[in-house]
PDB file of C-alpha atoms in Angstrom:
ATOM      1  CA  UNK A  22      42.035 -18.802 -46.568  1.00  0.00           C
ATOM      2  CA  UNK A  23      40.026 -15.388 -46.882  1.00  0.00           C
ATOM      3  CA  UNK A  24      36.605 -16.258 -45.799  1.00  0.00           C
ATOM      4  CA  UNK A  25      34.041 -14.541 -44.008  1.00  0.00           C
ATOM      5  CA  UNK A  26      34.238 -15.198 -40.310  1.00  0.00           C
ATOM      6  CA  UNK A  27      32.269 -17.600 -39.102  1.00  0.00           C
ATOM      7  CA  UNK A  28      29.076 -16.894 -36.705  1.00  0.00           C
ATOM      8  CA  UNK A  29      28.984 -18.952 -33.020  1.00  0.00           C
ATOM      9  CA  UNK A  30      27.452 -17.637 -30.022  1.00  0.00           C
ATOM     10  CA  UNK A  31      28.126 -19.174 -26.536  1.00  0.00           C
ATOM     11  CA  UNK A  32      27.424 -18.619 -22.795  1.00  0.00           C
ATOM     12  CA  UNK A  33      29.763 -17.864 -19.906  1.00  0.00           C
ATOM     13  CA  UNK A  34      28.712 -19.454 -16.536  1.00  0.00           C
ATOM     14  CA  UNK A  35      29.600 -16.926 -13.928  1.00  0.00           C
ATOM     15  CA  UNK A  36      32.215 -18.853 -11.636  1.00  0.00           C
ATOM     16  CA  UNK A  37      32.177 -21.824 -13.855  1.00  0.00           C
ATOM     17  CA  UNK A  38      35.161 -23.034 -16.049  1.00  0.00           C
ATOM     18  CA  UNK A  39      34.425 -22.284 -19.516  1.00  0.00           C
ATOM     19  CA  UNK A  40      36.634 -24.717 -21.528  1.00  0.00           C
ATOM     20  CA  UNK A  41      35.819 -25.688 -25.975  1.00  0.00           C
ATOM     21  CA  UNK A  42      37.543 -26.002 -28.739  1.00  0.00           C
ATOM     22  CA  UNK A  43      37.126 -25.133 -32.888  1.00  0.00           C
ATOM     23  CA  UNK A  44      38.663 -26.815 -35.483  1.00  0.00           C
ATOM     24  CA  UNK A  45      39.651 -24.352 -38.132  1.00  0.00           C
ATOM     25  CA  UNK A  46      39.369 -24.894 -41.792  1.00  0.00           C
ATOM     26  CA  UNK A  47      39.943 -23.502 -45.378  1.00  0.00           C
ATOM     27  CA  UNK A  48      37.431 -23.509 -47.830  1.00  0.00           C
ATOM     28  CA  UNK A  49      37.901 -27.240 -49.289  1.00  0.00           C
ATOM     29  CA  UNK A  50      37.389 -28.169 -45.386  1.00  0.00           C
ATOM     30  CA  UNK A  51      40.680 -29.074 -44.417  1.00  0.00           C
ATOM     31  CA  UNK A  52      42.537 -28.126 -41.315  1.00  0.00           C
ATOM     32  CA  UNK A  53      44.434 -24.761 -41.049  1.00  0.00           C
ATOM     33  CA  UNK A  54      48.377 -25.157 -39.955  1.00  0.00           C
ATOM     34  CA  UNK A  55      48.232 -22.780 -37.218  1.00  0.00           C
ATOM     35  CA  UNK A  56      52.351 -22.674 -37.067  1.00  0.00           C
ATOM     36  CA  UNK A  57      53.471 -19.456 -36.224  1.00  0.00           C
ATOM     37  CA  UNK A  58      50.099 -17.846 -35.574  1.00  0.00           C
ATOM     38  CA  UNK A  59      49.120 -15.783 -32.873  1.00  0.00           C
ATOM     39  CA  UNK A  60      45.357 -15.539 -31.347  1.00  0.00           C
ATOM     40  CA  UNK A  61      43.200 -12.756 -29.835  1.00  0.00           C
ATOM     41  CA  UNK A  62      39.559 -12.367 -28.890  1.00  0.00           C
ATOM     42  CA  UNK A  63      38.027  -9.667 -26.951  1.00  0.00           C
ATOM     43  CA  UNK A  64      34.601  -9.495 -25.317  1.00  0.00           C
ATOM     44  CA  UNK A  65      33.065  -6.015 -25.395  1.00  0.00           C
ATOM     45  CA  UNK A  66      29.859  -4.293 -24.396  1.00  0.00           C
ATOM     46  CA  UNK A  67      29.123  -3.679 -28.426  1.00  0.00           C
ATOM     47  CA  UNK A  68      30.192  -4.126 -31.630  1.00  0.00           C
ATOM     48  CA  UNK A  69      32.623  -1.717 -31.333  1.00  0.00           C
ATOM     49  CA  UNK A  70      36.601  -1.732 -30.624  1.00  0.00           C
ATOM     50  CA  UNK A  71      36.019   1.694 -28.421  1.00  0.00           C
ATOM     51  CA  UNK A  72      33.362  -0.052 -26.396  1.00  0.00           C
ATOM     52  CA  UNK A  73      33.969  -1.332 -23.146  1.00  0.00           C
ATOM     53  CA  UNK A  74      35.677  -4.320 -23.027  1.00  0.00           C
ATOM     54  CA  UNK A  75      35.180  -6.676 -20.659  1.00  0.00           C
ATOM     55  CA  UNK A  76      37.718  -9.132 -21.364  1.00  0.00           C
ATOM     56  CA  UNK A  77      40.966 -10.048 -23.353  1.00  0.00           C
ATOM     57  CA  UNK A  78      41.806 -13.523 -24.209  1.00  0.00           C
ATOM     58  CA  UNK A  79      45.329 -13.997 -26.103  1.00  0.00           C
ATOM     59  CA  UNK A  80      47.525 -16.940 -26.964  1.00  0.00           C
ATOM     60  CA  UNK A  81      49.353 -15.691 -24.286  1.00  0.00           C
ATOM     61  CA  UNK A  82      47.746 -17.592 -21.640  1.00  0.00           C
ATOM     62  CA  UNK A  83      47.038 -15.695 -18.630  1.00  0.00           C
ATOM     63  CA  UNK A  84      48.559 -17.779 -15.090  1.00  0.00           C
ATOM     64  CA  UNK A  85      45.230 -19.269 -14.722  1.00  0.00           C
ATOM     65  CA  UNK A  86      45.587 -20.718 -18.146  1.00  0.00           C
ATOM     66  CA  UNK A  87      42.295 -18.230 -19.393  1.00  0.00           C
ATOM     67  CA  UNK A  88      43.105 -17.665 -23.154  1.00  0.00           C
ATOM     68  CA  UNK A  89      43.484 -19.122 -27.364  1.00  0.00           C
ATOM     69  CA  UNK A  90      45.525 -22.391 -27.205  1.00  0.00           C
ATOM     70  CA  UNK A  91      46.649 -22.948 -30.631  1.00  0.00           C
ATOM     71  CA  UNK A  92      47.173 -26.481 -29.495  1.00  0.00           C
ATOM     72  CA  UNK A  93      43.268 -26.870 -28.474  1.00  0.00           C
ATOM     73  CA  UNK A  94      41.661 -27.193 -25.463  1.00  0.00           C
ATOM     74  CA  UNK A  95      43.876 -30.099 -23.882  1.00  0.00           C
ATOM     75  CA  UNK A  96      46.957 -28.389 -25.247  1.00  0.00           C
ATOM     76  CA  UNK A  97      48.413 -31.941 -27.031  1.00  0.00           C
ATOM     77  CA  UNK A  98      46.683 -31.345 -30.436  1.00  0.00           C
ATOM     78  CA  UNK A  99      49.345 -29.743 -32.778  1.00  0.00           C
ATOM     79  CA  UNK A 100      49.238 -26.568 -34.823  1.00  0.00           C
ATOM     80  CA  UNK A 101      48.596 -28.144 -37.675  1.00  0.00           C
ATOM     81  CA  UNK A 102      45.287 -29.888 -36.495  1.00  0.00           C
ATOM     82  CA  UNK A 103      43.851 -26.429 -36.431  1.00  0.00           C
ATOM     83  CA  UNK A 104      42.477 -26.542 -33.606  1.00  0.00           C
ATOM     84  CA  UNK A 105      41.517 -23.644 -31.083  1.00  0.00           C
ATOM     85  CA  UNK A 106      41.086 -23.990 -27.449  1.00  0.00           C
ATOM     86  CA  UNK A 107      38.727 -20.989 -26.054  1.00  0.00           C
ATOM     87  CA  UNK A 108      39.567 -21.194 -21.995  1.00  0.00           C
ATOM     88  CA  UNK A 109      38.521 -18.869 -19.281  1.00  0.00           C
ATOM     89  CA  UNK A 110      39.105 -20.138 -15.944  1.00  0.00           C
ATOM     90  CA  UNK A 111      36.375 -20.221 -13.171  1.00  0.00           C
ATOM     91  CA  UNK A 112      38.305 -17.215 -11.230  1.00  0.00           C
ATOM     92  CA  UNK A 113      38.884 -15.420 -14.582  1.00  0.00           C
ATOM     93  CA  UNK A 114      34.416 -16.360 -14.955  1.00  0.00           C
ATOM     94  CA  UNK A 115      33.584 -15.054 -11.545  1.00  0.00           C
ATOM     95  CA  UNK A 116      34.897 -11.394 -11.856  1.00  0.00           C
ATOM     96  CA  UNK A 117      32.842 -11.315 -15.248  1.00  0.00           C
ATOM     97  CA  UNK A 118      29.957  -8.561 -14.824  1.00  0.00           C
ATOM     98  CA  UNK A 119      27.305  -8.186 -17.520  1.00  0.00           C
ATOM     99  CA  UNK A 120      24.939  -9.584 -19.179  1.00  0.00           C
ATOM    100  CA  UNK A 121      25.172  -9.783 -22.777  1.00  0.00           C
ATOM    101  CA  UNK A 122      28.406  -8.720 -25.000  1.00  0.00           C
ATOM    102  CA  UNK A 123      29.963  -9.356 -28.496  1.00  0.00           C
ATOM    103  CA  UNK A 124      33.397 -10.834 -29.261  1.00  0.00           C
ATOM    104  CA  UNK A 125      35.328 -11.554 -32.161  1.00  0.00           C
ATOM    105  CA  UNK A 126      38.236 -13.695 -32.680  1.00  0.00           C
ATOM    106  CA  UNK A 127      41.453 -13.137 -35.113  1.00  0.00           C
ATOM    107  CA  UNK A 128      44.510 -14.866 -36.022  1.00  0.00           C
ATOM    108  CA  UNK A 129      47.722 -13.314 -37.028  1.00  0.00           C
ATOM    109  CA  UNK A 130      50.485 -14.664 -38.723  1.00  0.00           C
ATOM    110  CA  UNK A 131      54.187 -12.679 -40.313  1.00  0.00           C
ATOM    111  CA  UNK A 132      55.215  -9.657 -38.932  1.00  0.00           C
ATOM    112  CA  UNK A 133      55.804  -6.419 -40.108  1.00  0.00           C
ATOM    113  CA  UNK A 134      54.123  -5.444 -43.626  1.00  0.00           C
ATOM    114  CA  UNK A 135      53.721  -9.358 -44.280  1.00  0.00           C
ATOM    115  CA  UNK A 136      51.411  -9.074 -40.846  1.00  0.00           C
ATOM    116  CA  UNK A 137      47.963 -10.944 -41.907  1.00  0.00           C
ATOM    117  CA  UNK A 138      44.857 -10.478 -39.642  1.00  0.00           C
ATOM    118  CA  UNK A 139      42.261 -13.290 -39.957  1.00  0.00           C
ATOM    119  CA  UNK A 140      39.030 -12.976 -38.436  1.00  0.00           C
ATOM    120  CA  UNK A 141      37.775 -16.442 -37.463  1.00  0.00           C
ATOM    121  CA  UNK A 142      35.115 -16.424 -35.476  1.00  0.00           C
ATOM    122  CA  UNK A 143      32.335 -13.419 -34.343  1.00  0.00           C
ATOM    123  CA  UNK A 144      28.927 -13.551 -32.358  1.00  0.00           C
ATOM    124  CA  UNK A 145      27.489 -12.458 -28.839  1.00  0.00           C
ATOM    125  CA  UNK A 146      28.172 -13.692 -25.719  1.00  0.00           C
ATOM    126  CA  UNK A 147      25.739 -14.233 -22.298  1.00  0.00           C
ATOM    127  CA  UNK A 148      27.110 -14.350 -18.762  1.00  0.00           C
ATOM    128  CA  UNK A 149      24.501 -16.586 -16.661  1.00  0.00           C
ATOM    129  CA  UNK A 150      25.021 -15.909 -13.115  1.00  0.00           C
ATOM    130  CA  UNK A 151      26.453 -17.872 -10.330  1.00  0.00           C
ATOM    131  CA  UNK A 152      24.319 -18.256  -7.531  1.00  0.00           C
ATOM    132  CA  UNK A 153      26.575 -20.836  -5.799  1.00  0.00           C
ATOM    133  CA  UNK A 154      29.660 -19.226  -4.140  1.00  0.00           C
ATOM    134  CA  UNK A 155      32.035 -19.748  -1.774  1.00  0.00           C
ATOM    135  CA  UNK A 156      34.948 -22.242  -0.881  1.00  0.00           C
ATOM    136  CA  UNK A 157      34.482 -26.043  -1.816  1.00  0.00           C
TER     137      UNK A 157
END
């Protein structure tokens, strides 16, 4: 599967659990086994790794659960569904602080000099602003 990554743009709601999920596939549009893959995506002022970046999401998920479940967004789908869960919790949301930003997201599978880094997924991101705050 060596295609270009795809494009998707998507807004963060400040304070607000952002929770979705993409299904990805190869080129005759069937599901990528995600077995033994590992996820990253990073949100940056530009489209540049030296920019600043403004968040890291991994599929080591963070204690509030913000990061790439290889199992989508509910966790139960398996690896070979390819499915993608993108979650950043509402506390994770909150200390979010600018306005517009790029990300990109990449897979990697093997290890060593068998290591393969896919990029999946690439765009900008907006943070609309909470207005509501406080404890419920």
């Amino acid at each position: 599967y060596n295609m270009a990554a795809g494009r998707y743009s998507f807004v963060i709601e400040q304070g607000a659990t952002t929770d979705f999920e993409i299904i990805y596939k190869d080129s005759n549009n069937d599901p990528v086994d995600l077995s033994g893959h590992r996820a990253r995506m990073q949100i940056r002022a530009a489209q540049t790794a030296s920019s600043e970046a403004f968040l890291t999401l991994s599929s080591s998920l963070m204690p509030d659960g913000t990061g790439l479940n290889l199992s989508g967004s509910s966790g139960t789908n398996p690896p070979e569904s390819g499915s993608i869960g993108i979650f950043i919790s509402y506390t994770t949301a909150s200390a979010l602080n600018f306005n517009n930003a790029y990300y990109d997201l990449e897979l990697v599978s093997g290890t060593g000099n068998s290591t393969r880094v896919t990029r999946v997924l690439a765009g900008a991101v907006g943070l609309s602003r909470e207005i509501t705050s406080g404890s419920f």
